[in-house]
Amino acid sequence: MTDAMPDATAGGAGRTGTPEAERHAAVPFVLAASEAPVTDAAHVAADTGVRRPGRERLAELAKFGSVGAVSFVVDMGLFNLLQFGPGHLLAEKPLTARVVSVAVATLVAWIGNRLWTFSDRRTENRPRELAGFLVVNVGGLLIGIGVLALFVYPLGLDSPLAKNVANLLGIGLGTVFRYFAYRHLVFTGDQAPPK
């Protein structure tokens, strides 16, 4: 394998004229990422700090979805635990159980989105960020309730199937709203990773 590589030190063979190029030719497989020669668009993006918005946005959406899924499990799990679990802590109070489960799930979502999904955009002002997060979540909840109300009252679609379709549509629209609101109104810090 070494027979096929040019010898940068033997009589000038493989020399390119610059000290950096000679260093790269002498040690072709032991280069730090910042020293690697730029040969294509992917390397240009990596070496110059140019962002790849499509790939980054997909990764951010995947993180957002994962945090949402964990929060959903916390919400449903805690609600069922409080209603039907050992001790039946809130068996006779389903609305209280729902408020508690939503509050805990919202806190889990804020922590997950702050520390993972939007970690490069979080702000120094945690109370302001949490307040904005809560306001956005109330907005998402109102969107879901509004879709359900639209189906049931003006449209008269009150079958179990229609109500579930309305809930799914409301969750979908609320999720889109939350993502963009979190991104542009809540997590508005610098794009640099926090120290």
PDB file of C-alpha atoms in Angstrom:
ATOM      1  CA  MET A   1       0.000   0.000   0.000  1.00  0.00           C
ATOM      2  CA  THR A   2       2.867   2.404   0.686  1.00  0.00           C
ATOM      3  CA  ASP A   3       4.364   1.593  -2.758  1.00  0.00           C
ATOM      4  CA  ALA A   4       1.459   3.418  -4.458  1.00  0.00           C
ATOM      5  CA  MET A   5       1.927   6.632  -2.441  1.00  0.00           C
ATOM      6  CA  PRO A   6       4.370   9.253  -3.731  1.00  0.00           C
ATOM      7  CA  ASP A   7       7.367   9.853  -1.515  1.00  0.00           C
ATOM      8  CA  ALA A   8       7.274  13.506  -0.559  1.00  0.00           C
ATOM      9  CA  THR A   9      10.784  13.435   0.803  1.00  0.00           C
ATOM     10  CA  ALA A  10      12.676  11.625  -1.964  1.00  0.00           C
ATOM     11  CA  GLY A  11      14.248  14.160  -4.312  1.00  0.00           C
ATOM     12  CA  GLY A  12      11.304  16.515  -4.277  1.00  0.00           C
ATOM     13  CA  ALA A  13       8.853  14.000  -5.749  1.00  0.00           C
ATOM     14  CA  GLY A  14       5.354  14.880  -4.645  1.00  0.00           C
ATOM     15  CA  ARG A  15       6.337  18.432  -3.701  1.00  0.00           C
ATOM     16  CA  THR A  16       3.743  21.089  -4.410  1.00  0.00           C
ATOM     17  CA  GLY A  17       5.698  24.142  -3.383  1.00  0.00           C
ATOM     18  CA  THR A  18       3.961  25.293  -0.187  1.00  0.00           C
ATOM     19  CA  PRO A  19       4.916  24.116   3.309  1.00  0.00           C
ATOM     20  CA  GLU A  20       1.284  23.255   4.102  1.00  0.00           C
ATOM     21  CA  ALA A  21       0.908  21.163   0.946  1.00  0.00           C
ATOM     22  CA  GLU A  22       4.208  19.383   1.697  1.00  0.00           C
ATOM     23  CA  ARG A  23       2.998  18.603   5.218  1.00  0.00           C
ATOM     24  CA  HIS A  24      -0.219  17.128   3.776  1.00  0.00           C
ATOM     25  CA  ALA A  25       1.708  15.089   1.204  1.00  0.00           C
ATOM     26  CA  ALA A  26       4.113  13.722   3.825  1.00  0.00           C
ATOM     27  CA  VAL A  27       1.358  12.623   6.213  1.00  0.00           C
ATOM     28  CA  PRO A  28      -1.717  11.954   4.060  1.00  0.00           C
ATOM     29  CA  PHE A  29      -3.730   9.913   6.577  1.00  0.00           C
ATOM     30  CA  VAL A  30      -2.957  11.734   9.815  1.00  0.00           C
ATOM     31  CA  LEU A  31      -4.574  15.119   9.366  1.00  0.00           C
ATOM     32  CA  ALA A  32      -6.656  17.100  11.779  1.00  0.00           C
ATOM     33  CA  ALA A  33     -10.028  18.099  10.371  1.00  0.00           C
ATOM     34  CA  SER A  34      -9.024  21.752  10.329  1.00  0.00           C
ATOM     35  CA  GLU A  35      -5.877  20.937   8.317  1.00  0.00           C
ATOM     36  CA  ALA A  36      -7.453  18.667   5.715  1.00  0.00           C
ATOM     37  CA  PRO A  37      -7.216  19.945   2.145  1.00  0.00           C
ATOM     38  CA  VAL A  38     -10.529  21.194   0.799  1.00  0.00           C
ATOM     39  CA  THR A  39     -11.611  19.128  -2.181  1.00  0.00           C
ATOM     40  CA  ASP A  40     -15.392  19.356  -2.525  1.00  0.00           C
ATOM     41  CA  ALA A  41     -18.485  21.276  -1.428  1.00  0.00           C
ATOM     42  CA  ALA A  42     -19.001  19.142   1.675  1.00  0.00           C
ATOM     43  CA  HIS A  43     -15.503  19.908   2.872  1.00  0.00           C
ATOM     44  CA  VAL A  44     -15.914  23.589   2.049  1.00  0.00           C
ATOM     45  CA  ALA A  45     -19.025  23.697   4.230  1.00  0.00           C
ATOM     46  CA  ALA A  46     -17.270  21.866   7.072  1.00  0.00           C
ATOM     47  CA  ASP A  47     -14.049  23.881   6.908  1.00  0.00           C
ATOM     48  CA  THR A  48     -15.539  27.332   6.447  1.00  0.00           C
ATOM     49  CA  GLY A  49     -18.312  26.977   9.003  1.00  0.00           C
ATOM     50  CA  VAL A  50     -20.999  27.317   6.332  1.00  0.00           C
ATOM     51  CA  ARG A  51     -24.151  25.664   7.635  1.00  0.00           C
ATOM     52  CA  ARG A  52     -26.134  23.053   5.779  1.00  0.00           C
ATOM     53  CA  PRO A  53     -29.677  24.217   6.594  1.00  0.00           C
ATOM     54  CA  GLY A  54     -31.563  21.246   5.159  1.00  0.00           C
ATOM     55  CA  ARG A  55     -29.705  18.630   7.148  1.00  0.00           C
ATOM     56  CA  GLU A  56     -29.628  20.762  10.301  1.00  0.00           C
ATOM     57  CA  ARG A  57     -33.359  21.470  10.064  1.00  0.00           C
ATOM     58  CA  LEU A  58     -34.138  17.745   9.690  1.00  0.00           C
ATOM     59  CA  ALA A  59     -31.999  16.967  12.729  1.00  0.00           C
ATOM     60  CA  GLU A  60     -33.737  19.721  14.693  1.00  0.00           C
ATOM     61  CA  LEU A  61     -37.174  18.430  13.655  1.00  0.00           C
ATOM     62  CA  ALA A  62     -36.199  14.893  14.672  1.00  0.00           C
ATOM     63  CA  LYS A  63     -35.087  16.154  18.083  1.00  0.00           C
ATOM     64  CA  PHE A  64     -38.283  18.201  18.437  1.00  0.00           C
ATOM     65  CA  GLY A  65     -40.362  15.142  17.577  1.00  0.00           C
ATOM     66  CA  SER A  66     -38.430  12.973  20.015  1.00  0.00           C
ATOM     67  CA  VAL A  67     -38.896  15.453  22.847  1.00  0.00           C
ATOM     68  CA  GLY A  68     -42.579  15.681  21.983  1.00  0.00           C
ATOM     69  CA  ALA A  69     -42.917  11.892  22.009  1.00  0.00           C
ATOM     70  CA  VAL A  70     -41.251  11.635  25.426  1.00  0.00           C
ATOM     71  CA  SER A  71     -43.487  14.419  26.747  1.00  0.00           C
ATOM     72  CA  PHE A  72     -46.560  12.648  25.365  1.00  0.00           C
ATOM     73  CA  VAL A  73     -45.567   9.423  27.158  1.00  0.00           C
ATOM     74  CA  VAL A  74     -44.976  11.359  30.397  1.00  0.00           C
ATOM     75  CA  ASP A  75     -48.350  13.091  30.034  1.00  0.00           C
ATOM     76  CA  MET A  76     -50.352   9.938  29.322  1.00  0.00           C
ATOM     77  CA  GLY A  77     -48.382   7.768  31.737  1.00  0.00           C
ATOM     78  CA  LEU A  78     -48.674  10.161  34.655  1.00  0.00           C
ATOM     79  CA  PHE A  79     -52.375  10.774  33.969  1.00  0.00           C
ATOM     80  CA  ASN A  80     -53.076   7.033  34.004  1.00  0.00           C
ATOM     81  CA  LEU A  81     -50.891   6.512  37.068  1.00  0.00           C
ATOM     82  CA  LEU A  82     -52.739   9.227  38.984  1.00  0.00           C
ATOM     83  CA  GLN A  83     -56.142   7.943  37.847  1.00  0.00           C
ATOM     84  CA  PHE A  84     -55.727   4.181  37.885  1.00  0.00           C
ATOM     85  CA  GLY A  85     -52.377   3.396  39.497  1.00  0.00           C
ATOM     86  CA  PRO A  86     -51.551   2.166  42.978  1.00  0.00           C
ATOM     87  CA  GLY A  87     -53.450   4.101  45.600  1.00  0.00           C
ATOM     88  CA  HIS A  88     -55.713   5.730  43.003  1.00  0.00           C
ATOM     89  CA  LEU A  89     -54.279   9.087  44.051  1.00  0.00           C
ATOM     90  CA  LEU A  90     -56.630  11.167  41.911  1.00  0.00           C
ATOM     91  CA  ALA A  91     -59.169   8.513  40.860  1.00  0.00           C
ATOM     92  CA  GLU A  92     -62.111  10.790  41.557  1.00  0.00           C
ATOM     93  CA  LYS A  93     -60.481  13.891  40.064  1.00  0.00           C
ATOM     94  CA  PRO A  94     -59.730  13.322  36.366  1.00  0.00           C
ATOM     95  CA  LEU A  95     -59.364  17.026  35.573  1.00  0.00           C
ATOM     96  CA  THR A  96     -56.874  17.526  38.387  1.00  0.00           C
ATOM     97  CA  ALA A  97     -54.952  14.476  37.185  1.00  0.00           C
ATOM     98  CA  ARG A  98     -54.932  15.958  33.684  1.00  0.00           C
ATOM     99  CA  VAL A  99     -53.677  19.339  34.878  1.00  0.00           C
ATOM    100  CA  VAL A 100     -50.854  17.685  36.858  1.00  0.00           C
ATOM    101  CA  SER A 101     -49.842  15.418  33.966  1.00  0.00           C
ATOM    102  CA  VAL A 102     -49.876  18.275  31.441  1.00  0.00           C
ATOM    103  CA  ALA A 103     -47.848  20.508  33.786  1.00  0.00           C
ATOM    104  CA  VAL A 104     -45.169  17.842  34.304  1.00  0.00           C
ATOM    105  CA  ALA A 105     -45.091  16.968  30.587  1.00  0.00           C
ATOM    106  CA  THR A 106     -44.734  20.657  29.706  1.00  0.00           C
ATOM    107  CA  LEU A 107     -41.769  20.974  32.065  1.00  0.00           C
ATOM    108  CA  VAL A 108     -40.192  17.850  30.506  1.00  0.00           C
ATOM    109  CA  ALA A 109     -40.742  19.356  27.038  1.00  0.00           C
ATOM    110  CA  TRP A 110     -39.168  22.674  28.042  1.00  0.00           C
ATOM    111  CA  ILE A 111     -36.091  20.979  29.496  1.00  0.00           C
ATOM    112  CA  GLY A 112     -35.733  18.666  26.486  1.00  0.00           C
ATOM    113  CA  ASN A 113     -36.162  21.439  23.945  1.00  0.00           C
ATOM    114  CA  ARG A 114     -33.918  23.817  25.862  1.00  0.00           C
ATOM    115  CA  LEU A 115     -31.069  21.382  26.438  1.00  0.00           C
ATOM    116  CA  TRP A 116     -31.289  19.367  23.213  1.00  0.00           C
ATOM    117  CA  THR A 117     -33.513  20.550  20.361  1.00  0.00           C
ATOM    118  CA  PHE A 118     -32.709  24.255  20.569  1.00  0.00           C
ATOM    119  CA  SER A 119     -29.522  24.054  22.645  1.00  0.00           C
ATOM    120  CA  ASP A 120     -27.704  26.387  20.252  1.00  0.00           C
ATOM    121  CA  ARG A 121     -30.497  28.965  20.547  1.00  0.00           C
ATOM    122  CA  ARG A 122     -31.268  29.011  24.267  1.00  0.00           C
ATOM    123  CA  THR A 123     -31.113  32.295  26.131  1.00  0.00           C
ATOM    124  CA  GLU A 124     -29.477  33.337  29.371  1.00  0.00           C
ATOM    125  CA  ASN A 125     -32.840  34.452  30.791  1.00  0.00           C
ATOM    126  CA  ARG A 126     -34.449  31.167  31.891  1.00  0.00           C
ATOM    127  CA  PRO A 127     -37.561  32.687  33.542  1.00  0.00           C
ATOM    128  CA  ARG A 128     -38.389  34.649  30.360  1.00  0.00           C
ATOM    129  CA  GLU A 129     -37.766  31.564  28.253  1.00  0.00           C
ATOM    130  CA  LEU A 130     -39.994  29.381  30.450  1.00  0.00           C
ATOM    131  CA  ALA A 131     -42.739  32.025  30.482  1.00  0.00           C
ATOM    132  CA  GLY A 132     -42.617  32.238  26.686  1.00  0.00           C
ATOM    133  CA  PHE A 133     -42.655  28.447  26.474  1.00  0.00           C
ATOM    134  CA  LEU A 134     -45.783  28.302  28.652  1.00  0.00           C
ATOM    135  CA  VAL A 135     -47.534  31.009  26.613  1.00  0.00           C
ATOM    136  CA  VAL A 136     -46.740  29.157  23.381  1.00  0.00           C
ATOM    137  CA  ASN A 137     -48.081  25.919  24.882  1.00  0.00           C
ATOM    138  CA  VAL A 138     -51.321  27.659  25.845  1.00  0.00           C
ATOM    139  CA  GLY A 139     -51.513  28.890  22.235  1.00  0.00           C
ATOM    140  CA  GLY A 140     -51.036  25.337  20.977  1.00  0.00           C
ATOM    141  CA  LEU A 141     -53.731  24.117  23.360  1.00  0.00           C
ATOM    142  CA  LEU A 142     -56.135  26.811  22.120  1.00  0.00           C
ATOM    143  CA  ILE A 143     -55.509  25.737  18.528  1.00  0.00           C
ATOM    144  CA  GLY A 144     -56.443  22.153  19.432  1.00  0.00           C
ATOM    145  CA  ILE A 145     -59.545  23.231  21.318  1.00  0.00           C
ATOM    146  CA  GLY A 146     -60.504  25.552  18.460  1.00  0.00           C
ATOM    147  CA  VAL A 147     -60.321  22.755  15.882  1.00  0.00           C
ATOM    148  CA  LEU A 148     -62.425  20.483  18.107  1.00  0.00           C
ATOM    149  CA  ALA A 149     -64.966  23.267  18.694  1.00  0.00           C
ATOM    150  CA  LEU A 150     -65.156  23.925  14.947  1.00  0.00           C
ATOM    151  CA  PHE A 151     -65.881  20.255  14.226  1.00  0.00           C
ATOM    152  CA  VAL A 152     -68.458  19.842  17.001  1.00  0.00           C
ATOM    153  CA  TYR A 153     -70.420  23.110  16.952  1.00  0.00           C
ATOM    154  CA  PRO A 154     -70.629  24.836  13.549  1.00  0.00           C
ATOM    155  CA  LEU A 155     -70.008  21.674  11.511  1.00  0.00           C
ATOM    156  CA  GLY A 156     -72.070  19.374  13.769  1.00  0.00           C
ATOM    157  CA  LEU A 157     -69.507  16.563  13.523  1.00  0.00           C
ATOM    158  CA  ASP A 158     -69.743  15.052  17.001  1.00  0.00           C
ATOM    159  CA  SER A 159     -69.260  11.328  16.421  1.00  0.00           C
ATOM    160  CA  PRO A 160     -66.331   9.668  18.218  1.00  0.00           C
ATOM    161  CA  LEU A 161     -64.497   9.350  14.884  1.00  0.00           C
ATOM    162  CA  ALA A 162     -65.014  13.032  14.041  1.00  0.00           C
ATOM    163  CA  LYS A 163     -63.853  14.106  17.488  1.00  0.00           C
ATOM    164  CA  ASN A 164     -60.703  11.989  17.204  1.00  0.00           C
ATOM    165  CA  VAL A 165     -59.983  13.344  13.730  1.00  0.00           C
ATOM    166  CA  ALA A 166     -60.450  16.866  15.115  1.00  0.00           C
ATOM    167  CA  ASN A 167     -58.107  16.083  18.012  1.00  0.00           C
ATOM    168  CA  LEU A 168     -55.435  14.686  15.684  1.00  0.00           C
ATOM    169  CA  LEU A 169     -55.746  17.680  13.371  1.00  0.00           C
ATOM    170  CA  GLY A 170     -55.574  20.036  16.364  1.00  0.00           C
ATOM    171  CA  ILE A 171     -52.499  18.251  17.709  1.00  0.00           C
ATOM    172  CA  GLY A 172     -50.847  18.479  14.278  1.00  0.00           C
ATOM    173  CA  LEU A 173     -51.586  22.184  13.821  1.00  0.00           C
ATOM    174  CA  GLY A 174     -50.636  22.911  17.428  1.00  0.00           C
ATOM    175  CA  THR A 175     -47.340  21.078  16.969  1.00  0.00           C
ATOM    176  CA  VAL A 176     -46.460  23.080  13.847  1.00  0.00           C
ATOM    177  CA  PHE A 177     -47.348  26.281  15.697  1.00  0.00           C
ATOM    178  CA  ARG A 178     -45.248  25.266  18.721  1.00  0.00           C
ATOM    179  CA  TYR A 179     -42.202  24.386  16.631  1.00  0.00           C
ATOM    180  CA  PHE A 180     -42.089  27.736  14.829  1.00  0.00           C
ATOM    181  CA  ALA A 181     -43.010  29.716  17.947  1.00  0.00           C
ATOM    182  CA  TYR A 182     -40.324  27.979  20.017  1.00  0.00           C
ATOM    183  CA  ARG A 183     -37.779  28.586  17.270  1.00  0.00           C
ATOM    184  CA  HIS A 184     -38.599  32.262  16.662  1.00  0.00           C
ATOM    185  CA  LEU A 185     -40.106  33.520  19.940  1.00  0.00           C
ATOM    186  CA  VAL A 186     -38.863  31.378  22.824  1.00  0.00           C
ATOM    187  CA  PHE A 187     -35.387  30.054  22.030  1.00  0.00           C
ATOM    188  CA  THR A 188     -33.954  33.222  20.516  1.00  0.00           C
ATOM    189  CA  GLY A 189     -30.377  33.172  21.787  1.00  0.00           C
ATOM    190  CA  ASP A 190     -27.261  33.307  19.655  1.00  0.00           C
ATOM    191  CA  GLN A 191     -26.662  30.553  17.152  1.00  0.00           C
ATOM    192  CA  ALA A 192     -23.364  29.664  18.840  1.00  0.00           C
ATOM    193  CA  PRO A 193     -23.338  26.700  21.223  1.00  0.00           C
ATOM    194  CA  PRO A 194     -23.512  27.740  24.883  1.00  0.00           C
ATOM    195  CA  LYS A 195     -20.378  27.528  26.986  1.00  0.00           C
TER     196      LYS A 195
END
